[in-house]
């Protein structure tokens, strides 16, 4: 009897588990048994690995009984990336590969029948999981070596074939092999978050002083935002320009987001780390799985997770399916998404800044604030349309703004100049640095993610400001959740001020309350806050 152990990684969402692939080659009834809760794609690896070994020029122990255990056996294993570890463990158990060469090594890759490798999804989170458990050497398909090399202190070997892996482990000269194919499956053409877009500038937004300030506050603290107003008022233009005022991702944020894109299969081979906050605007007919995550087979991140640390824009929000609207409750509150199935529960990060946009009525013509009343919708239709934004969803939105169409004379005003994105981005960056310093050592980075109990215990408002919030709660004007969100907003307003103060006061809370309720900001208040 001869046994050998190779290692690979099993992904459950973005969480990776190190898996021992143990092979036993011994006399007995000829055959190959794969145990340890493999899925269908893994059961098929028995034939792939056998033909890859034979066509790769090695001897398959076809006259012996082969047993392969994927340990720990209680975890569900899925994916074709186990092929390389299975094949190498069998060769090591049969004496073709030295067993000692497998110590401290992780093997990732799908084998073709001719012994070559194909790329797989999720290489970066797999290598991150391996590094967290002390592994310092990893074999991956060649196109994904750059992706794996993003992990610090990891020796990455990009290989093209099983023959190259065996030669490297034996210390032999590495043979030539044809280039590696890309990851199986087609790229999601609907995804645009990782592509370069023609971005506008905040300077394009003439007028809208209140709205631009509200968007700046939301961007600085990572707060969710709702834009209301008739069609043509500029809601989409505002939302599309929010990424231009966000700072670049930090090193840890970039690695985290790139790992999610790798898991989703939208990271191109050879691409570098994602350094800019992503932006996505799915159509209102998008399914729950495409937005939240899921799908058949392995759970794939949805748009909420792919725009983690960026902006997810949901235009015409009341037209989204009701199950999608209801499913947003958890991520809007907790900043993550949990997809539960019969055999597994997967949690994915989803701390995107969610921007909702809606018209005041189905036709979009109703504009009572500006005096434009050409709407033909009945009052009942307007009420039913608005009712699709349920109370629990509305209570989870931090900032509400009504966007009014710009008057014709303002559109022609050559002396009207809005601040460019670069200027606003500097203020947002400063506010975020203050938050990073304040929350150093915590699991969150921005005011919008600060837990309510922590706000009460460590980052309280001053006495008068807290009294104002309490009075709003007692009067039924604020829910408990709303009071926490006003507290967070007040801290963000304070972080945007040029001078530093210990804690938010009455002025900051007054601005926060108006931002949350969608009330116009008084010009004097706006000047004090900005």
PDB file of N, CA, C and O in Angstrom, residues 327-370:
ATOM      1  N   UNK A 327     -35.105  41.458  -1.143  1.00  0.00           N
ATOM      2  CA  UNK A 327     -33.806  40.846  -0.863  1.00  0.00           C
ATOM      3  C   UNK A 327     -32.739  41.876  -0.512  1.00  0.00           C
ATOM      4  O   UNK A 327     -31.688  41.520   0.024  1.00  0.00           O
ATOM      5  N   UNK A 328     -32.996  43.150  -0.793  1.00  0.00           N
ATOM      6  CA  UNK A 328     -32.010  44.188  -0.483  1.00  0.00           C
ATOM      7  C   UNK A 328     -31.979  44.546   1.004  1.00  0.00           C
ATOM      8  O   UNK A 328     -31.071  45.254   1.443  1.00  0.00           O
ATOM      9  N   UNK A 329     -32.943  44.079   1.773  1.00  0.00           N
ATOM     10  CA  UNK A 329     -32.997  44.470   3.184  1.00  0.00           C
ATOM     11  C   UNK A 329     -31.708  44.109   3.923  1.00  0.00           C
ATOM     12  O   UNK A 329     -31.128  44.948   4.608  1.00  0.00           O
ATOM     13  N   UNK A 330     -31.275  42.866   3.805  1.00  0.00           N
ATOM     14  CA  UNK A 330     -30.085  42.431   4.537  1.00  0.00           C
ATOM     15  C   UNK A 330     -28.826  43.180   4.115  1.00  0.00           C
ATOM     16  O   UNK A 330     -28.117  43.731   4.968  1.00  0.00           O
ATOM     17  N   UNK A 331     -28.489  43.216   2.817  1.00  0.00           N
ATOM     18  CA  UNK A 331     -27.236  43.905   2.453  1.00  0.00           C
ATOM     19  C   UNK A 331     -27.242  45.395   2.754  1.00  0.00           C
ATOM     20  O   UNK A 331     -26.200  45.958   3.089  1.00  0.00           O
ATOM     21  N   UNK A 332     -28.399  46.062   2.634  1.00  0.00           N
ATOM     22  CA  UNK A 332     -28.442  47.481   2.971  1.00  0.00           C
ATOM     23  C   UNK A 332     -28.157  47.713   4.443  1.00  0.00           C
ATOM     24  O   UNK A 332     -27.617  48.754   4.819  1.00  0.00           O
ATOM     25  N   UNK A 333     -28.499  46.758   5.273  1.00  0.00           N
ATOM     26  CA  UNK A 333     -28.299  46.901   6.709  1.00  0.00           C
ATOM     27  C   UNK A 333     -26.937  46.399   7.170  1.00  0.00           C
ATOM     28  O   UNK A 333     -26.230  47.072   7.920  1.00  0.00           O
ATOM     29  N   UNK A 334     -26.549  45.198   6.706  1.00  0.00           N
ATOM     30  CA  UNK A 334     -25.361  44.543   7.261  1.00  0.00           C
ATOM     31  C   UNK A 334     -24.116  44.689   6.404  1.00  0.00           C
ATOM     32  O   UNK A 334     -22.999  44.486   6.894  1.00  0.00           O
ATOM     33  N   UNK A 335     -24.278  45.003   5.106  1.00  0.00           N
ATOM     34  CA  UNK A 335     -23.110  45.120   4.246  1.00  0.00           C
ATOM     35  C   UNK A 335     -22.594  43.794   3.736  1.00  0.00           C
ATOM     36  O   UNK A 335     -21.461  43.714   3.246  1.00  0.00           O
ATOM     37  N   UNK A 336     -23.386  42.738   3.847  1.00  0.00           N
ATOM     38  CA  UNK A 336     -23.006  41.456   3.250  1.00  0.00           C
ATOM     39  C   UNK A 336     -24.254  40.739   2.752  1.00  0.00           C
ATOM     40  O   UNK A 336     -25.379  41.126   3.068  1.00  0.00           O
ATOM     41  N   UNK A 337     -24.039  39.702   1.955  1.00  0.00           N
ATOM     42  CA  UNK A 337     -25.120  38.931   1.357  1.00  0.00           C
ATOM     43  C   UNK A 337     -24.948  37.479   1.768  1.00  0.00           C
ATOM     44  O   UNK A 337     -23.847  36.924   1.659  1.00  0.00           O
ATOM     45  N   UNK A 338     -26.011  36.859   2.246  1.00  0.00           N
ATOM     46  CA  UNK A 338     -25.989  35.442   2.594  1.00  0.00           C
ATOM     47  C   UNK A 338     -26.936  34.692   1.670  1.00  0.00           C
ATOM     48  O   UNK A 338     -28.131  34.996   1.613  1.00  0.00           O
ATOM     49  N   UNK A 339     -26.385  33.733   0.931  1.00  0.00           N
ATOM     50  CA  UNK A 339     -27.174  32.873   0.050  1.00  0.00           C
ATOM     51  C   UNK A 339     -27.252  31.508   0.704  1.00  0.00           C
ATOM     52  O   UNK A 339     -26.237  30.812   0.832  1.00  0.00           O
ATOM     53  N   UNK A 340     -28.434  31.134   1.172  1.00  0.00           N
ATOM     54  CA  UNK A 340     -28.624  29.878   1.905  1.00  0.00           C
ATOM     55  C   UNK A 340     -29.273  28.844   1.003  1.00  0.00           C
ATOM     56  O   UNK A 340     -30.264  29.132   0.315  1.00  0.00           O
ATOM     57  N   UNK A 341     -28.701  27.650   1.003  1.00  0.00           N
ATOM     58  CA  UNK A 341     -29.255  26.529   0.277  1.00  0.00           C
ATOM     59  C   UNK A 341     -29.393  25.346   1.220  1.00  0.00           C
ATOM     60  O   UNK A 341     -29.032  25.432   2.387  1.00  0.00           O
ATOM     61  N   UNK A 342     -29.878  24.241   0.669  1.00  0.00           N
ATOM     62  CA  UNK A 342     -30.122  23.083   1.519  1.00  0.00           C
ATOM     63  C   UNK A 342     -28.841  22.580   2.172  1.00  0.00           C
ATOM     64  O   UNK A 342     -28.834  22.237   3.355  1.00  0.00           O
ATOM     65  N   UNK A 343     -27.747  22.580   1.416  1.00  0.00           N
ATOM     66  CA  UNK A 343     -26.522  21.975   1.917  1.00  0.00           C
ATOM     67  C   UNK A 343     -25.457  22.988   2.318  1.00  0.00           C
ATOM     68  O   UNK A 343     -24.434  22.613   2.881  1.00  0.00           O
ATOM     69  N   UNK A 344     -25.650  24.245   2.019  1.00  0.00           N
ATOM     70  CA  UNK A 344     -24.612  25.210   2.337  1.00  0.00           C
ATOM     71  C   UNK A 344     -25.199  26.602   2.514  1.00  0.00           C
ATOM     72  O   UNK A 344     -26.301  26.907   2.054  1.00  0.00           O
ATOM     73  N   UNK A 345     -24.440  27.442   3.182  1.00  0.00           N
ATOM     74  CA  UNK A 345     -24.796  28.851   3.359  1.00  0.00           C
ATOM     75  C   UNK A 345     -23.538  29.661   3.087  1.00  0.00           C
ATOM     76  O   UNK A 345     -22.506  29.477   3.748  1.00  0.00           O
ATOM     77  N   UNK A 346     -23.618  30.535   2.086  1.00  0.00           N
ATOM     78  CA  UNK A 346     -22.459  31.302   1.625  1.00  0.00           C
ATOM     79  C   UNK A 346     -22.692  32.776   1.915  1.00  0.00           C
ATOM     80  O   UNK A 346     -23.752  33.319   1.598  1.00  0.00           O
ATOM     81  N   UNK A 347     -21.717  33.421   2.544  1.00  0.00           N
ATOM     82  CA  UNK A 347     -21.788  34.854   2.832  1.00  0.00           C
ATOM     83  C   UNK A 347     -20.726  35.584   2.020  1.00  0.00           C
ATOM     84  O   UNK A 347     -19.548  35.201   2.044  1.00  0.00           O
ATOM     85  N   UNK A 348     -21.154  36.620   1.308  1.00  0.00           N
ATOM     86  CA  UNK A 348     -20.260  37.404   0.463  1.00  0.00           C
ATOM     87  C   UNK A 348     -20.302  38.864   0.898  1.00  0.00           C
ATOM     88  O   UNK A 348     -21.360  39.372   1.275  1.00  0.00           O
ATOM     89  N   UNK A 349     -19.163  39.566   0.855  1.00  0.00           N
ATOM     90  CA  UNK A 349     -19.176  40.997   1.202  1.00  0.00           C
ATOM     91  C   UNK A 349     -19.940  41.804   0.179  1.00  0.00           C
ATOM     92  O   UNK A 349     -19.895  41.514  -1.021  1.00  0.00           O
ATOM     93  N   UNK A 350     -20.672  42.816   0.642  1.00  0.00           N
ATOM     94  CA  UNK A 350     -21.476  43.643  -0.274  1.00  0.00           C
ATOM     95  C   UNK A 350     -21.621  45.049   0.291  1.00  0.00           C
ATOM     96  O   UNK A 350     -22.725  45.564   0.443  1.00  0.00           O
ATOM     97  N   UNK A 351     -20.500  45.691   0.609  1.00  0.00           N
ATOM     98  CA  UNK A 351     -20.539  47.039   1.153  1.00  0.00           C
ATOM     99  C   UNK A 351     -20.440  48.065   0.032  1.00  0.00           C
ATOM    100  O   UNK A 351     -19.570  48.932   0.029  1.00  0.00           O
ATOM    101  N   UNK A 352     -21.329  47.945  -0.908  1.00  0.00           N
ATOM    102  CA  UNK A 352     -21.417  48.935  -1.977  1.00  0.00           C
ATOM    103  C   UNK A 352     -22.247  50.117  -1.486  1.00  0.00           C
ATOM    104  O   UNK A 352     -23.111  49.980  -0.630  1.00  0.00           O
ATOM    105  N   UNK A 353     -21.959  51.272  -2.044  1.00  0.00           N
ATOM    106  CA  UNK A 353     -22.819  52.432  -1.832  1.00  0.00           C
ATOM    107  C   UNK A 353     -23.975  52.297  -2.816  1.00  0.00           C
ATOM    108  O   UNK A 353     -23.798  52.413  -4.030  1.00  0.00           O
ATOM    109  N   UNK A 354     -25.175  52.006  -2.302  1.00  0.00           N
ATOM    110  CA  UNK A 354     -26.333  51.768  -3.154  1.00  0.00           C
ATOM    111  C   UNK A 354     -27.045  53.090  -3.418  1.00  0.00           C
ATOM    112  O   UNK A 354     -27.404  53.813  -2.486  1.00  0.00           O
ATOM    113  N   UNK A 355     -27.227  53.420  -4.689  1.00  0.00           N
ATOM    114  CA  UNK A 355     -27.914  54.641  -5.103  1.00  0.00           C
ATOM    115  C   UNK A 355     -29.194  54.240  -5.813  1.00  0.00           C
ATOM    116  O   UNK A 355     -29.154  53.566  -6.847  1.00  0.00           O
ATOM    117  N   UNK A 356     -30.333  54.619  -5.254  1.00  0.00           N
ATOM    118  CA  UNK A 356     -31.633  54.342  -5.854  1.00  0.00           C
ATOM    119  C   UNK A 356     -32.133  55.601  -6.556  1.00  0.00           C
ATOM    120  O   UNK A 356     -31.914  56.712  -6.075  1.00  0.00           O
ATOM    121  N   UNK A 357     -32.811  55.418  -7.670  1.00  0.00           N
ATOM    122  CA  UNK A 357     -33.430  56.543  -8.373  1.00  0.00           C
ATOM    123  C   UNK A 357     -34.863  56.165  -8.715  1.00  0.00           C
ATOM    124  O   UNK A 357     -35.129  55.033  -9.134  1.00  0.00           O
ATOM    125  N   UNK A 358     -35.772  57.091  -8.509  1.00  0.00           N
ATOM    126  CA  UNK A 358     -37.169  56.804  -8.826  1.00  0.00           C
ATOM    127  C   UNK A 358     -37.877  58.080  -9.268  1.00  0.00           C
ATOM    128  O   UNK A 358     -37.516  59.184  -8.839  1.00  0.00           O
ATOM    129  N   UNK A 359     -38.862  57.895 -10.121  1.00  0.00           N
ATOM    130  CA  UNK A 359     -39.725  58.991 -10.533  1.00  0.00           C
ATOM    131  C   UNK A 359     -40.865  59.143  -9.531  1.00  0.00           C
ATOM    132  O   UNK A 359     -41.152  58.224  -8.765  1.00  0.00           O
ATOM    133  N   UNK A 360     -41.541  60.275  -9.524  1.00  0.00           N
ATOM    134  CA  UNK A 360     -42.670  60.447  -8.608  1.00  0.00           C
ATOM    135  C   UNK A 360     -43.924  59.710  -9.053  1.00  0.00           C
ATOM    136  O   UNK A 360     -44.894  59.625  -8.298  1.00  0.00           O
ATOM    137  N   UNK A 361     -43.929  59.188 -10.292  1.00  0.00           N
ATOM    138  CA  UNK A 361     -45.102  58.476 -10.804  1.00  0.00           C
ATOM    139  C   UNK A 361     -44.641  57.574 -11.942  1.00  0.00           C
ATOM    140  O   UNK A 361     -43.508  57.697 -12.419  1.00  0.00           O
ATOM    141  N   UNK A 362     -45.493  56.644 -12.407  1.00  0.00           N
ATOM    142  CA  UNK A 362     -45.070  55.725 -13.471  1.00  0.00           C
ATOM    143  C   UNK A 362     -44.623  56.413 -14.752  1.00  0.00           C
ATOM    144  O   UNK A 362     -43.685  55.969 -15.411  1.00  0.00           O
ATOM    145  N   UNK A 363     -45.278  57.509 -15.143  1.00  0.00           N
ATOM    146  CA  UNK A 363     -44.900  58.166 -16.398  1.00  0.00           C
ATOM    147  C   UNK A 363     -43.719  59.112 -16.236  1.00  0.00           C
ATOM    148  O   UNK A 363     -43.090  59.507 -17.213  1.00  0.00           O
ATOM    149  N   UNK A 364     -43.413  59.514 -15.007  1.00  0.00           N
ATOM    150  CA  UNK A 364     -42.269  60.378 -14.743  1.00  0.00           C
ATOM    151  C   UNK A 364     -42.493  61.848 -14.986  1.00  0.00           C
ATOM    152  O   UNK A 364     -41.543  62.635 -14.913  1.00  0.00           O
ATOM    153  N   UNK A 365     -43.728  62.244 -15.269  1.00  0.00           N
ATOM    154  CA  UNK A 365     -44.009  63.650 -15.586  1.00  0.00           C
ATOM    155  C   UNK A 365     -44.465  64.468 -14.375  1.00  0.00           C
ATOM    156  O   UNK A 365     -44.484  65.697 -14.435  1.00  0.00           O
ATOM    157  N   UNK A 366     -44.812  63.801 -13.279  1.00  0.00           N
ATOM    158  CA  UNK A 366     -45.380  64.501 -12.136  1.00  0.00           C
ATOM    159  C   UNK A 366     -44.277  65.256 -11.395  1.00  0.00           C
ATOM    160  O   UNK A 366     -43.327  64.653 -10.891  1.00  0.00           O
ATOM    161  N   UNK A 367     -44.377  66.567 -11.338  1.00  0.00           N
ATOM    162  CA  UNK A 367     -43.338  67.391 -10.702  1.00  0.00           C
ATOM    163  C   UNK A 367     -44.001  68.547  -9.968  1.00  0.00           C
ATOM    164  O   UNK A 367     -43.948  69.700 -10.412  1.00  0.00           O
ATOM    165  N   UNK A 368     -44.660  68.285  -8.832  1.00  0.00           N
ATOM    166  CA  UNK A 368     -45.392  69.346  -8.139  1.00  0.00           C
ATOM    167  C   UNK A 368     -44.505  70.461  -7.611  1.00  0.00           C
ATOM    168  O   UNK A 368     -44.937  71.606  -7.511  1.00  0.00           O
ATOM    169  N   UNK A 369     -43.253  70.158  -7.289  1.00  0.00           N
ATOM    170  CA  UNK A 369     -42.393  71.189  -6.696  1.00  0.00           C
ATOM    171  C   UNK A 369     -41.999  72.243  -7.721  1.00  0.00           C
ATOM    172  O   UNK A 369     -41.759  73.388  -7.380  1.00  0.00           O
ATOM    173  N   UNK A 370     -41.893  71.854  -8.982  1.00  0.00           N
ATOM    174  CA  UNK A 370     -41.490  72.817 -10.009  1.00  0.00           C
ATOM    175  C   UNK A 370     -42.677  73.384 -10.763  1.00  0.00           C
ATOM    176  O   UNK A 370     -42.514  74.221 -11.649  1.00  0.00           O
TER     177      UNK A 370
END
